Each structure stands twice: as structure tokens, then as C-alpha cells.
PDB file of C-alpha atoms in Angstrom:
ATOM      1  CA  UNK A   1      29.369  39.641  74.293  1.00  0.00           C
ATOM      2  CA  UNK A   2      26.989  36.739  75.570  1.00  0.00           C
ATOM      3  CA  UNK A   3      28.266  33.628  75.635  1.00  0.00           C
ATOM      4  CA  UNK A   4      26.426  32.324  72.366  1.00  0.00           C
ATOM      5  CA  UNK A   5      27.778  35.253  70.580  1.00  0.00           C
ATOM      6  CA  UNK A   6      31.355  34.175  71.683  1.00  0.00           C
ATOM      7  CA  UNK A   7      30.517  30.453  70.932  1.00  0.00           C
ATOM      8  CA  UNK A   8      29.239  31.720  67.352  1.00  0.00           C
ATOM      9  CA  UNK A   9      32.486  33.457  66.771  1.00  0.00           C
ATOM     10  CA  UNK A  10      34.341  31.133  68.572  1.00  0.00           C
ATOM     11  CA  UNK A  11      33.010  28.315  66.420  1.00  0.00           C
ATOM     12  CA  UNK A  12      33.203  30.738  63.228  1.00  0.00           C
ATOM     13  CA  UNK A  13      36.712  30.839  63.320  1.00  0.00           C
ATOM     14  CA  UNK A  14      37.208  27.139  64.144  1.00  0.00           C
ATOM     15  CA  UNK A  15      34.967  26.232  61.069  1.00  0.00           C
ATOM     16  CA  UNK A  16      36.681  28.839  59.349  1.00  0.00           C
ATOM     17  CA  UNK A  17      40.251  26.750  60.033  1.00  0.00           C
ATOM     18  CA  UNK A  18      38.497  23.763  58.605  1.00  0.00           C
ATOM     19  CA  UNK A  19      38.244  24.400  55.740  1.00  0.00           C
ATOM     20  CA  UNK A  20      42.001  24.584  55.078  1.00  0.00           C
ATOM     21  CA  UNK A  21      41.947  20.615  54.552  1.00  0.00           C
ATOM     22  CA  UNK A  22      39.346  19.073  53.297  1.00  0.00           C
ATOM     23  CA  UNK A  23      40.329  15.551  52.786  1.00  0.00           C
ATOM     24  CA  UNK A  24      41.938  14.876  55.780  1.00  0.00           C
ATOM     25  CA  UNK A  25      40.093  12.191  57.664  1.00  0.00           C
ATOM     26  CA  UNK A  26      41.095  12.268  61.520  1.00  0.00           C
ATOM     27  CA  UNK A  27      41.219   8.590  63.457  1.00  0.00           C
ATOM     28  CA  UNK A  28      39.877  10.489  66.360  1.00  0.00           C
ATOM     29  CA  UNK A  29      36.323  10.811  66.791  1.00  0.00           C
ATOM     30  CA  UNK A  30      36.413  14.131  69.324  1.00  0.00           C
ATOM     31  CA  UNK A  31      38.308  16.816  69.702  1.00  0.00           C
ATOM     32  CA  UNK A  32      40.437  16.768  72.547  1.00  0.00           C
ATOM     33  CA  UNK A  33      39.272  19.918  74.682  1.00  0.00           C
ATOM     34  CA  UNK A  34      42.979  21.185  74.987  1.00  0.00           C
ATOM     35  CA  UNK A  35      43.534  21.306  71.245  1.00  0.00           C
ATOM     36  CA  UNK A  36      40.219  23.153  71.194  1.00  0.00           C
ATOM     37  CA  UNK A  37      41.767  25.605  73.512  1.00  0.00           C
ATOM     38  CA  UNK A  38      44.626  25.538  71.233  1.00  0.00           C
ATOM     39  CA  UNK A  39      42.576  27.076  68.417  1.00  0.00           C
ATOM     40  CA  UNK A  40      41.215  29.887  70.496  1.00  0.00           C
ATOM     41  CA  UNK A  41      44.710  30.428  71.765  1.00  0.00           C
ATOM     42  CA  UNK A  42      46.298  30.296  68.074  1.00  0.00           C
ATOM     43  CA  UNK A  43      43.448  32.614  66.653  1.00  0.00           C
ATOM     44  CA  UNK A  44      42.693  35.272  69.119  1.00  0.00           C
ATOM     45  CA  UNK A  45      44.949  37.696  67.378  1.00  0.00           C
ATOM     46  CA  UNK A  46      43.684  37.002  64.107  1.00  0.00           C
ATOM     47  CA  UNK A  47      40.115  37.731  65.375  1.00  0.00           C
ATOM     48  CA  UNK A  48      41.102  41.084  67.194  1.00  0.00           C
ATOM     49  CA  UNK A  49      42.081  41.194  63.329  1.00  0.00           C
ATOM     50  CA  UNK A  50      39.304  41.143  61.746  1.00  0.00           C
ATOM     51  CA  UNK A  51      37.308  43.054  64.639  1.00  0.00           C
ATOM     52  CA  UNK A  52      39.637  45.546  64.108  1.00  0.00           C
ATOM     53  CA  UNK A  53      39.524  46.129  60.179  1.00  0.00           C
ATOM     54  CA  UNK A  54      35.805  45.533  60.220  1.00  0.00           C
ATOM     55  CA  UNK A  55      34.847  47.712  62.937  1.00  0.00           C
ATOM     56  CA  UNK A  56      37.001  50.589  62.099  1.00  0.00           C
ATOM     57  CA  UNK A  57      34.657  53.567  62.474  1.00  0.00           C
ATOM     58  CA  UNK A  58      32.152  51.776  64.530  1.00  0.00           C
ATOM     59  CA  UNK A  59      34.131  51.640  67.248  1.00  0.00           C
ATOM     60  CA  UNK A  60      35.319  54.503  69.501  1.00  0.00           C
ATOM     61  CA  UNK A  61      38.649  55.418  69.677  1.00  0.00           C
ATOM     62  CA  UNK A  62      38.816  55.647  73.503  1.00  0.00           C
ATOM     63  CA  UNK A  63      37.341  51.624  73.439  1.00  0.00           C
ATOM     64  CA  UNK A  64      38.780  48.556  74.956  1.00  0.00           C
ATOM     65  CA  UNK A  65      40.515  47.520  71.554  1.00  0.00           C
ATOM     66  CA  UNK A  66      41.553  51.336  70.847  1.00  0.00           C
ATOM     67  CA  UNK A  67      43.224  51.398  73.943  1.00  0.00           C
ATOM     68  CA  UNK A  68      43.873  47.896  74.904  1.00  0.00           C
ATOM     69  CA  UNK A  69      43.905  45.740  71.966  1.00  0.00           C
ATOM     70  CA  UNK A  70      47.424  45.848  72.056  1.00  0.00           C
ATOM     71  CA  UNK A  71      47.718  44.497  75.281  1.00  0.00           C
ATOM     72  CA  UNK A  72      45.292  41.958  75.392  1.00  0.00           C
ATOM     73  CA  UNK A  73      46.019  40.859  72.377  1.00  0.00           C
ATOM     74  CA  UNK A  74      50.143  40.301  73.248  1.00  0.00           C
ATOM     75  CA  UNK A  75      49.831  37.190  75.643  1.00  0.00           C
ATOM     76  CA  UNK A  76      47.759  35.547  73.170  1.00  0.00           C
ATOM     77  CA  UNK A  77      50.355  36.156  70.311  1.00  0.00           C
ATOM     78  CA  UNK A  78      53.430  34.864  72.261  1.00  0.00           C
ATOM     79  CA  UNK A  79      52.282  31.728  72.792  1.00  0.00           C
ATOM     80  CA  UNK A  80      50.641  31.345  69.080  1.00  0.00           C
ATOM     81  CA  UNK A  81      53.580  28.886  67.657  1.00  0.00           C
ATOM     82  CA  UNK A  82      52.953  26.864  70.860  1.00  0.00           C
ATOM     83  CA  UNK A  83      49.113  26.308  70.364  1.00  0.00           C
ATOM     84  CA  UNK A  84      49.771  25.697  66.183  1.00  0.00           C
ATOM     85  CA  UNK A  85      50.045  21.977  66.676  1.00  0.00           C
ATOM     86  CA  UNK A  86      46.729  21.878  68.882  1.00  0.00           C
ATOM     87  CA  UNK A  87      44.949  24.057  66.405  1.00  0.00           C
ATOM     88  CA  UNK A  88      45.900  22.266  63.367  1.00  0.00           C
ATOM     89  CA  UNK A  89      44.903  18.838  64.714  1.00  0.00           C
ATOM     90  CA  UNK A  90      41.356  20.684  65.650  1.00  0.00           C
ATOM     91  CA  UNK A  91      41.198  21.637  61.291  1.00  0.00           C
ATOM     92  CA  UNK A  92      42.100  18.307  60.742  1.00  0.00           C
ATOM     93  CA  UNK A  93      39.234  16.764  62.394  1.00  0.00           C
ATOM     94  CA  UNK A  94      36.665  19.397  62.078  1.00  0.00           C
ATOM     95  CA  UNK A  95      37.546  18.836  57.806  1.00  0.00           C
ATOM     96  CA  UNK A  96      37.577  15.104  58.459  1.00  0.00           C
ATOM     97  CA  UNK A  97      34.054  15.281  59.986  1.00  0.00           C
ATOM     98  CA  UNK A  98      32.336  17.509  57.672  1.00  0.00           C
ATOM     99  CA  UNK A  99      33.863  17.661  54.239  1.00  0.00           C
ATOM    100  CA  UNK A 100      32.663  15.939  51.016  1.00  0.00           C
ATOM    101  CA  UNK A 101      35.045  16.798  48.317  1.00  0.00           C
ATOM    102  CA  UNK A 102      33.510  18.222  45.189  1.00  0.00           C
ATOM    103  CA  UNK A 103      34.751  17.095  42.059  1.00  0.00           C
ATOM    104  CA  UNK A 104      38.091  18.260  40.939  1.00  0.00           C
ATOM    105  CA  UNK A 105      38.744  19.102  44.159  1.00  0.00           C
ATOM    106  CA  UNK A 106      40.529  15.778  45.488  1.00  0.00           C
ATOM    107  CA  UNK A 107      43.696  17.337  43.472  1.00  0.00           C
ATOM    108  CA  UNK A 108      43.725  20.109  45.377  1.00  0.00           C
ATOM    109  CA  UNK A 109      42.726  18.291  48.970  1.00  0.00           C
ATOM    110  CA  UNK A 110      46.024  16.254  48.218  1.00  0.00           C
ATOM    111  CA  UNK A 111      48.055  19.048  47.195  1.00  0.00           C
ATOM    112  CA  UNK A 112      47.069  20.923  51.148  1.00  0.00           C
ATOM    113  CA  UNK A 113      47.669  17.585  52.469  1.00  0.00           C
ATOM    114  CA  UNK A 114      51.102  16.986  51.173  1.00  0.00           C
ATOM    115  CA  UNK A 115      51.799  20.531  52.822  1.00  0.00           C
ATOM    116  CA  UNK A 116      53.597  21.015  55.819  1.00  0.00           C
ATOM    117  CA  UNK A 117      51.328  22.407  58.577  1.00  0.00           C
ATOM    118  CA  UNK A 118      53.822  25.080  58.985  1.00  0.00           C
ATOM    119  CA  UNK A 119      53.618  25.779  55.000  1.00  0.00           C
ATOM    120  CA  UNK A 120      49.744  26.138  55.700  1.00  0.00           C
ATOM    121  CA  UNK A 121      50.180  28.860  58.805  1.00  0.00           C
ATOM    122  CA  UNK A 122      49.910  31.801  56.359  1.00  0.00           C
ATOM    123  CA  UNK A 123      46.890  30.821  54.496  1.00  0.00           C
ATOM    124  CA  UNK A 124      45.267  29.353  57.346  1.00  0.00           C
ATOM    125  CA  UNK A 125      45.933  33.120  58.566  1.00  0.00           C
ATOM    126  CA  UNK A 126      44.723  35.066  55.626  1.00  0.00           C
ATOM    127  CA  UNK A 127      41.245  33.136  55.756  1.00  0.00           C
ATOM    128  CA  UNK A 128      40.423  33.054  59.086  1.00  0.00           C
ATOM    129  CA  UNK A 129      40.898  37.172  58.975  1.00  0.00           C
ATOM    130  CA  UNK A 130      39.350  37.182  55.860  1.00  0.00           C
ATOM    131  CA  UNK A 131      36.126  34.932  56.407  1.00  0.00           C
ATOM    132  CA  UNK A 132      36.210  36.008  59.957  1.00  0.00           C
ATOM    133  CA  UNK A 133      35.632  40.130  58.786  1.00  0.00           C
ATOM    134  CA  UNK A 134      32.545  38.532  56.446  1.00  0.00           C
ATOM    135  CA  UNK A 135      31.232  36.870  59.452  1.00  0.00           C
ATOM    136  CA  UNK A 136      31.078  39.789  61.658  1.00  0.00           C
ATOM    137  CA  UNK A 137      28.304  42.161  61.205  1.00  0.00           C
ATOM    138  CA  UNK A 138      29.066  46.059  62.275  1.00  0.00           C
ATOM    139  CA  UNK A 139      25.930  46.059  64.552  1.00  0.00           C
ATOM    140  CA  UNK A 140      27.513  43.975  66.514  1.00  0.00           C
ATOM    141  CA  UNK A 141      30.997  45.243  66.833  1.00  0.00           C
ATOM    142  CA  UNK A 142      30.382  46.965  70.300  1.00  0.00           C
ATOM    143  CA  UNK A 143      29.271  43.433  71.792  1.00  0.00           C
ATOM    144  CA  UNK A 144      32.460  41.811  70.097  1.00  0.00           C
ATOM    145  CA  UNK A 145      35.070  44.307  71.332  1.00  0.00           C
ATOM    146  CA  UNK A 146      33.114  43.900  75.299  1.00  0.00           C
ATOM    147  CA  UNK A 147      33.538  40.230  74.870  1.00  0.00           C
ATOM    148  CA  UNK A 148      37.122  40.679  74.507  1.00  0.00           C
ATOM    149  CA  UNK A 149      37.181  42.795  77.458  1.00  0.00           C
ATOM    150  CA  UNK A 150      35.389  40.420  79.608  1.00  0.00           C
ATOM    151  CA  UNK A 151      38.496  37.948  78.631  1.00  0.00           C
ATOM    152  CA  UNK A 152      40.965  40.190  78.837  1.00  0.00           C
ATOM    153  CA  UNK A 153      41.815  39.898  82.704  1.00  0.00           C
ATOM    154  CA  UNK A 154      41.883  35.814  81.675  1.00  0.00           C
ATOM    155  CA  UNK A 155      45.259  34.073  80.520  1.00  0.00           C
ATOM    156  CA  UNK A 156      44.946  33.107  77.238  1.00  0.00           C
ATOM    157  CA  UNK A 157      44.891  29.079  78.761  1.00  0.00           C
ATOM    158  CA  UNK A 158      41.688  29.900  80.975  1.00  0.00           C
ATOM    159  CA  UNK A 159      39.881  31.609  77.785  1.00  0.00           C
ATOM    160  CA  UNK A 160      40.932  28.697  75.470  1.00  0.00           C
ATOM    161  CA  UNK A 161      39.750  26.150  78.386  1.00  0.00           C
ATOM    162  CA  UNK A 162      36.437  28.370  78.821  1.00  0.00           C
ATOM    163  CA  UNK A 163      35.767  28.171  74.981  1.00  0.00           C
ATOM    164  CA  UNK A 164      36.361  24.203  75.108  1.00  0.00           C
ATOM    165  CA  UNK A 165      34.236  24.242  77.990  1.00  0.00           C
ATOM    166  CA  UNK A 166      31.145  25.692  75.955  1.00  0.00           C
ATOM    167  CA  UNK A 167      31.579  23.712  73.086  1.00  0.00           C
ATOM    168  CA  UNK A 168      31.427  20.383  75.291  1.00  0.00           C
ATOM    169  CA  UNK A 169      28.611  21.994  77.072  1.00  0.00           C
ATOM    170  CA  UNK A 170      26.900  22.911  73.734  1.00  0.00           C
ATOM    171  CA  UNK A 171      27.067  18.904  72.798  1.00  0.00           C
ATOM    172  CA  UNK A 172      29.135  20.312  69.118  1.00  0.00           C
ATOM    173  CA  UNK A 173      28.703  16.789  67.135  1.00  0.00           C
ATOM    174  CA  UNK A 174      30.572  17.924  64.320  1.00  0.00           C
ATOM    175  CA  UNK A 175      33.156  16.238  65.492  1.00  0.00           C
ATOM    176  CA  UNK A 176      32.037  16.437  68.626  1.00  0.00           C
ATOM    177  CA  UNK A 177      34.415  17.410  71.860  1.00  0.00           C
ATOM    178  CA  UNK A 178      36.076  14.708  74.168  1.00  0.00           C
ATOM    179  CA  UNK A 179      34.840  14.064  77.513  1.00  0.00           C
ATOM    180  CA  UNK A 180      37.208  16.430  79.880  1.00  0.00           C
ATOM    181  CA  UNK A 181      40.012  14.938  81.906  1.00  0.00           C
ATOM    182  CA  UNK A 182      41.801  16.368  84.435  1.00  0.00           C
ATOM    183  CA  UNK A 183      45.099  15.500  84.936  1.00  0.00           C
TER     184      UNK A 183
END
């Protein structure tokens, strides 16, 4: 997968999240590049998902994902609860930056934001697999399940830090993505 077809899906599944609460307004005007890694982190098994139910058949069974979806897939999934906090602030803001409540929805946006975030996990879930498989177009299912290969051999941290690294690079305004700093 090139790296704008990674940043597309990447920032697919990050809009996706957004939409989970739309009238939160975050104080912050960037995202901070680890929470950013924190969504790719918190999400990667719900995109291997969605490849996975929406390529069915277009993929061959002796593939990366046939054969090692399970494995790539595992580091990323054990440390999912960790990177929940990170990923949550990231649909905050990116809802914050972007929405403009339709009417009659401001009872709803307050209902979602009276939620716990770990009330919200399971439909965050559901429609990032869900919009995520509507996204993803079969033709390109081969390129998707190489992109996963190419970050397989990465821990999940350097994938999440290389996916906050493109979006910085990209200049995403939307909010856009805080200056890096080392520690």
C-alpha cells in the first residue's frame, strides 16, 4: 500500500471515530502526535476487520492476512485498552473541529457526551468496522492487505508514530497535528 493509500485509510478511520461526538469542542487546537498514534494503535484490529469481511474472496487464502492476520494483528490488540484514552481525545478534537450540529441533533450530541468513553468503546467499534468496510473498495484489497505486511515487522508504537508522522507531514488542518517533541 503507498503511503497515501495508508494515510487515506489511516485518516478514514480517524474521521470515522469522529463522528462518535459531535458536540464536543476540544480546548486544544492540535492533536498531540502520540494520541494520533493512539488511534492507529486502538484501531488496527478493527481495520484488519473490515479488510477482512470486505475482502473475503478477493483475497487468497495463502495471503499475508490468511496466514498472518492473526499474528500481526495480536500486538496491536493487547495494548488496545492502553491507547483508548489517546484515541478518544483524537475523536474529541477531530468532532470539535469539524462538526456543525444539525437540528435535533444537539439532544443526541449531549446524550454521547454525558457517556462514559468506556460506554462509547462498542459503538465507536461497530462504526469504524462498519464505515471502514464502505470505505474500502475490493480493487484495492491486495494493496491494503501488502500495506499491512509492510507494518507488520513494526511494533504497533513505531506504526502509530509513522502514521502521526504523515499526518504532520501532510499539514492535516482539520484539527491540525502538534508540532513533534521529543522527550
Amino acid at each position: 500500500m503507498s503511503s497515501r493509500k495508508t494515510f487515506k485509510l489511516a485518516a478514514a478511520m480517524t474521521a470515522t471515530l469522529a463522528i462518535m461526538q459531535p458536540s464536543v469542542l476540544a480546548a486544544q487546537e492540535c492533536i498531540e502526535q502520540d494520541d494520533l498514534s493512539d488511534t492507529l494503535i486502538y484501531a488496527m484490529p478493527l481495520m484488519v476487520d473490515a479488510v477482512s469481511t470486505k475482502c473475503n474472496g478477493s483475497l487468497s487464502p495463502t495471503g499475508f492476512l490468511a496466514t498472518n492476520g492473526d499474528t500481526f494483528v495480536a500486538p496491536y490488540a493487547a495494548l488496545q485498552e492502553n491507547s483508548w484514552t489517546g484515541a478518544f481525545r483524537v475523536l474529541q478534537q477531530f468532532a470539535g473541529a469539524g462538526s456543525k450540529d444539525k437540528a435535533g441533533s444537539d439532544e443526541m450530541a449531549q446524550m454521547l457526551g454525558a457517556l462514559p468513553p468506556e460506554a462509547l468503546r462498542p459503538f465507536v467499534d461497530a462504526i469504524v468496522v462498519q464505515k471502514l468496510g464502505e470505505e474500502i473498495k475490493t480493487k484495492d484489497c491486495s494493496k491494503i492487505e501488502r500495506g499491512m505486511e509492510l507494518l507488520a515487522p513494526l511494533p504497533p508504537e513505531n506504526a502509530g508514530g509513522l502514521v502521526a508522522f504523515l499526518f504532520d507531514l501532510a499539514k492535516v488542518d482539520r484539527p491540525s497535528v502538534c508540532a513533534y517533541r521529543p522527550e
